[in-house]
Amino acid sequence: MSFGDPNNPYGPPQGQQHGQQPNYGYPQQQPQGGPGYGYPSAPPVQPYGGGHAPVPSVMPGTVKAARVMLFVLGACQIIGGVLMIAASSWFADYIEDEVNSDPTISAQDAETVTNIGAGLMIGLGVIFLAFAFWAIFTGVKFATGRGGARVSAIVYGSVVTLASVINLLGANIFALISLVLGILIIVFCANKNGSYWFNRPRY
């Protein structure tokens, strides 16, 4: 009896080498890289809901500090604007007394100078109030605003810094405070924490 006879029913299965036995009782190994039979391959895990970066929910400390500085500068400018407008009448009376003490100036010219002085004080007061509104409105928008609030804060800080330098050249040492605050607002809004907060995605 020859095991090499393909018609022999007692011979080894076709393709089975002589002398090799099948691994009875052990499952056949699945091909590498293929899914299991009857089971679909698991999809890749997507972190944070579909691969999106985590959305920051807490405002960074430096951004909070810049927001507080905006509110502080805004409050100071409100006080300054109100005082200028309220003091316009006193300033007008002071100018009128100074002008009337000069006999070479007519009464009409004295009145014109007085009105200009009072109008100048009122105009400066309105400008201060406008800057105060700008600062406070920008600070409020920090919570929900996008890059526009960041740009507004940086521009505001730049204007405050420039005005403070001009006042320092005029020997106004109190402008040093606003100079420092203006620079800090620019730095805190322009750094990576500011970019992280104002450019955060909205889902």
Coordinates of C-alpha atoms in Angstrom, one line a residue:
M1 CA 0.0 0.0 0.0
S2 CA 1.5 3.3 -1.0
F3 CA 0.7 6.5 0.7
G4 CA 1.7 8.3 -2.4
D5 CA -1.4 7.0 -4.2
P6 CA -3.8 9.9 -4.6
N7 CA -6.7 7.5 -4.9
N8 CA -5.9 5.9 -1.5
P9 CA -8.6 6.9 1.0
Y10 CA -6.3 6.1 3.9
G11 CA -3.6 8.3 2.8
P12 CA -2.8 11.8 4.1
P13 CA -5.0 14.8 2.9
Q14 CA -3.9 16.5 -0.3
G15 CA -1.3 19.2 0.4
Q16 CA -0.3 17.6 3.8
Q17 CA 3.3 16.5 3.9
H18 CA 4.0 13.0 4.9
G19 CA 5.0 12.8 8.6
Q20 CA 3.3 16.0 9.6
Q21 CA 0.2 15.9 11.7
P22 CA -2.5 18.7 12.0
N23 CA -2.8 20.7 15.2
Y24 CA -5.8 19.0 16.6
G25 CA -7.6 21.0 19.3
Y26 CA -5.9 24.3 18.5
P27 CA -7.6 27.0 16.4
Q28 CA -5.9 28.0 13.2
Q29 CA -4.0 31.2 13.5
Q30 CA -5.6 34.2 11.8
P31 CA -3.7 36.0 9.1
Q32 CA -1.7 38.9 10.3
G33 CA -3.4 42.3 9.8
G34 CA -6.8 40.9 9.0
P35 CA -10.0 41.2 11.1
G36 CA -11.5 38.2 12.9
Y37 CA -14.1 36.3 11.0
G38 CA -17.6 37.6 11.8
Y39 CA -16.3 40.6 13.7
P40 CA -15.8 44.0 12.1
S41 CA -12.6 45.8 12.8
A42 CA -12.9 48.4 15.6
P43 CA -12.8 52.0 14.5
P44 CA -9.8 54.1 15.7
V45 CA -10.5 55.9 19.0
Q46 CA -11.0 59.7 18.4
P47 CA -10.0 61.8 21.5
Y48 CA -12.2 64.7 22.6
G49 CA -15.1 64.0 20.4
G50 CA -13.9 63.3 16.9
G51 CA -10.3 64.4 17.0
H52 CA -10.9 68.1 18.0
A53 CA -8.6 69.8 20.4
P54 CA -10.0 70.3 23.9
V55 CA -11.8 73.6 24.2
P56 CA -10.5 75.8 27.0
S57 CA -13.2 76.6 29.5
V58 CA -11.2 78.7 32.0
M59 CA -9.7 82.1 31.0
P60 CA -5.9 82.0 31.5
G61 CA -4.6 84.0 34.4
T62 CA -2.7 86.5 32.3
V63 CA -5.8 87.2 30.2
K64 CA -7.8 87.8 33.4
A65 CA -5.1 90.2 34.5
A66 CA -5.3 92.1 31.2
R67 CA -9.1 92.3 31.6
V68 CA -8.8 93.7 35.1
M69 CA -6.3 96.3 33.9
L70 CA -8.7 97.4 31.2
F71 CA -11.4 97.8 33.8
V72 CA -9.1 99.8 36.1
L73 CA -8.0 102.1 33.3
G74 CA -11.6 102.5 32.2
A75 CA -12.7 103.5 35.7
C76 CA -9.8 106.0 36.1
Q77 CA -10.7 107.5 32.7
I78 CA -14.4 107.8 33.7
I79 CA -13.3 109.7 36.9
G80 CA -11.0 111.9 34.9
G81 CA -13.6 112.7 32.2
V82 CA -16.3 113.6 34.7
L83 CA -13.9 115.8 36.7
M84 CA -12.8 117.6 33.5
I85 CA -16.4 118.3 32.5
A86 CA -17.3 119.4 36.0
A87 CA -14.3 121.6 36.2
S88 CA -14.9 123.3 32.9
S89 CA -16.8 126.1 34.5
W90 CA -14.1 126.7 37.1
F91 CA -11.5 126.7 34.4
A92 CA -13.5 129.2 32.3
D93 CA -13.7 131.5 35.3
Y94 CA -10.0 131.2 35.9
I95 CA -9.2 132.1 32.3
E96 CA -11.7 135.0 32.4
D97 CA -10.0 136.5 35.5
E98 CA -6.5 136.1 33.9
V99 CA -7.7 137.7 30.6
N100 CA -9.6 140.6 32.3
S101 CA -6.4 141.5 34.2
D102 CA -4.8 142.4 30.9
P103 CA -6.2 145.8 29.9
T104 CA -5.0 145.3 26.3
I105 CA -7.6 142.5 25.7
S106 CA -11.1 143.5 24.9
A107 CA -14.1 142.1 26.7
Q108 CA -15.2 140.3 23.5
D109 CA -11.8 138.7 23.1
A110 CA -11.8 137.7 26.8
E111 CA -15.2 136.0 26.3
T112 CA -13.9 134.1 23.3
V113 CA -10.8 132.9 25.1
T114 CA -13.0 131.8 28.0
N115 CA -15.4 129.8 25.8
I116 CA -12.5 128.1 24.0
G117 CA -11.0 127.1 27.4
A118 CA -14.2 125.7 28.7
G119 CA -14.9 123.9 25.4
L120 CA -11.4 122.4 25.5
M121 CA -12.0 121.0 29.0
I122 CA -15.3 119.5 28.0
G123 CA -13.8 118.0 24.8
L124 CA -11.0 116.4 26.8
G125 CA -13.6 115.0 29.2
V126 CA -15.6 113.5 26.4
I127 CA -12.5 111.9 25.0
F128 CA -11.7 110.4 28.3
L129 CA -15.2 109.0 28.6
A130 CA -14.9 107.5 25.1
F131 CA -11.6 105.8 26.0
A132 CA -13.2 104.5 29.2
F133 CA -16.1 103.0 27.2
W134 CA -13.6 101.4 24.8
A135 CA -11.7 99.8 27.7
I136 CA -14.7 98.5 29.6
F137 CA -16.5 97.2 26.5
T138 CA -13.4 95.4 25.4
G139 CA -12.9 93.9 28.8
V140 CA -16.5 92.6 28.8
K141 CA -16.0 91.0 25.4
F142 CA -13.0 89.0 26.8
A143 CA -15.4 86.3 28.0
T144 CA -17.1 85.6 24.7
G145 CA -15.2 87.6 22.1
R146 CA -13.0 86.2 19.4
G147 CA -9.9 87.7 18.0
G148 CA -11.6 91.1 17.6
A149 CA -11.5 91.6 21.4
R150 CA -7.9 90.7 21.5
V151 CA -7.0 93.2 18.7
S152 CA -9.1 95.9 20.3
A153 CA -7.2 95.4 23.6
I154 CA -3.8 95.5 21.9
V155 CA -4.7 98.7 20.0
Y156 CA -6.0 100.2 23.2
G157 CA -2.9 99.3 25.1
S158 CA -0.7 100.8 22.4
V159 CA -2.6 104.1 22.5
V160 CA -2.4 104.2 26.3
T161 CA 1.3 103.5 26.1
L162 CA 1.9 106.2 23.6
A163 CA -0.1 108.8 25.5
S164 CA 1.7 107.8 28.7
V165 CA 5.1 108.4 27.1
I166 CA 4.0 111.8 25.9
N167 CA 2.8 112.7 29.4
L168 CA 6.1 111.5 30.9
L169 CA 7.9 113.8 28.6
G170 CA 5.8 116.5 30.1
A171 CA 7.0 115.6 33.6
N172 CA 3.8 113.9 34.6
I173 CA 5.1 111.1 36.8
F174 CA 1.6 109.6 37.3
A175 CA 1.6 108.6 33.6
L176 CA 4.2 105.9 34.6
I177 CA 1.3 103.8 36.1
S178 CA -0.7 103.9 32.8
L179 CA 2.4 103.2 30.9
V180 CA 3.1 100.0 32.8
L181 CA -0.6 98.9 32.5
G182 CA -0.7 99.6 28.8
I183 CA 2.5 97.6 28.2
L184 CA 1.2 94.7 30.3
I185 CA -2.1 94.6 28.4
I186 CA -0.3 94.3 25.1
V187 CA 2.0 91.6 26.4
F188 CA -0.7 89.5 28.0
C189 CA -3.0 89.6 25.0
A190 CA -0.3 89.0 22.4
N191 CA 1.4 86.0 24.1
K192 CA 0.5 82.4 23.6
N193 CA -2.0 82.4 26.4
G194 CA -3.9 85.2 24.7
S195 CA -3.8 83.4 21.4
Y196 CA -4.9 80.2 23.1
W197 CA -7.9 81.9 24.6
F198 CA -9.1 84.2 21.9
N199 CA -8.6 81.7 19.0
R200 CA -10.2 78.8 20.8
P201 CA -12.6 76.7 18.7
R202 CA -16.3 77.0 19.2
Y203 CA -18.2 73.7 18.8

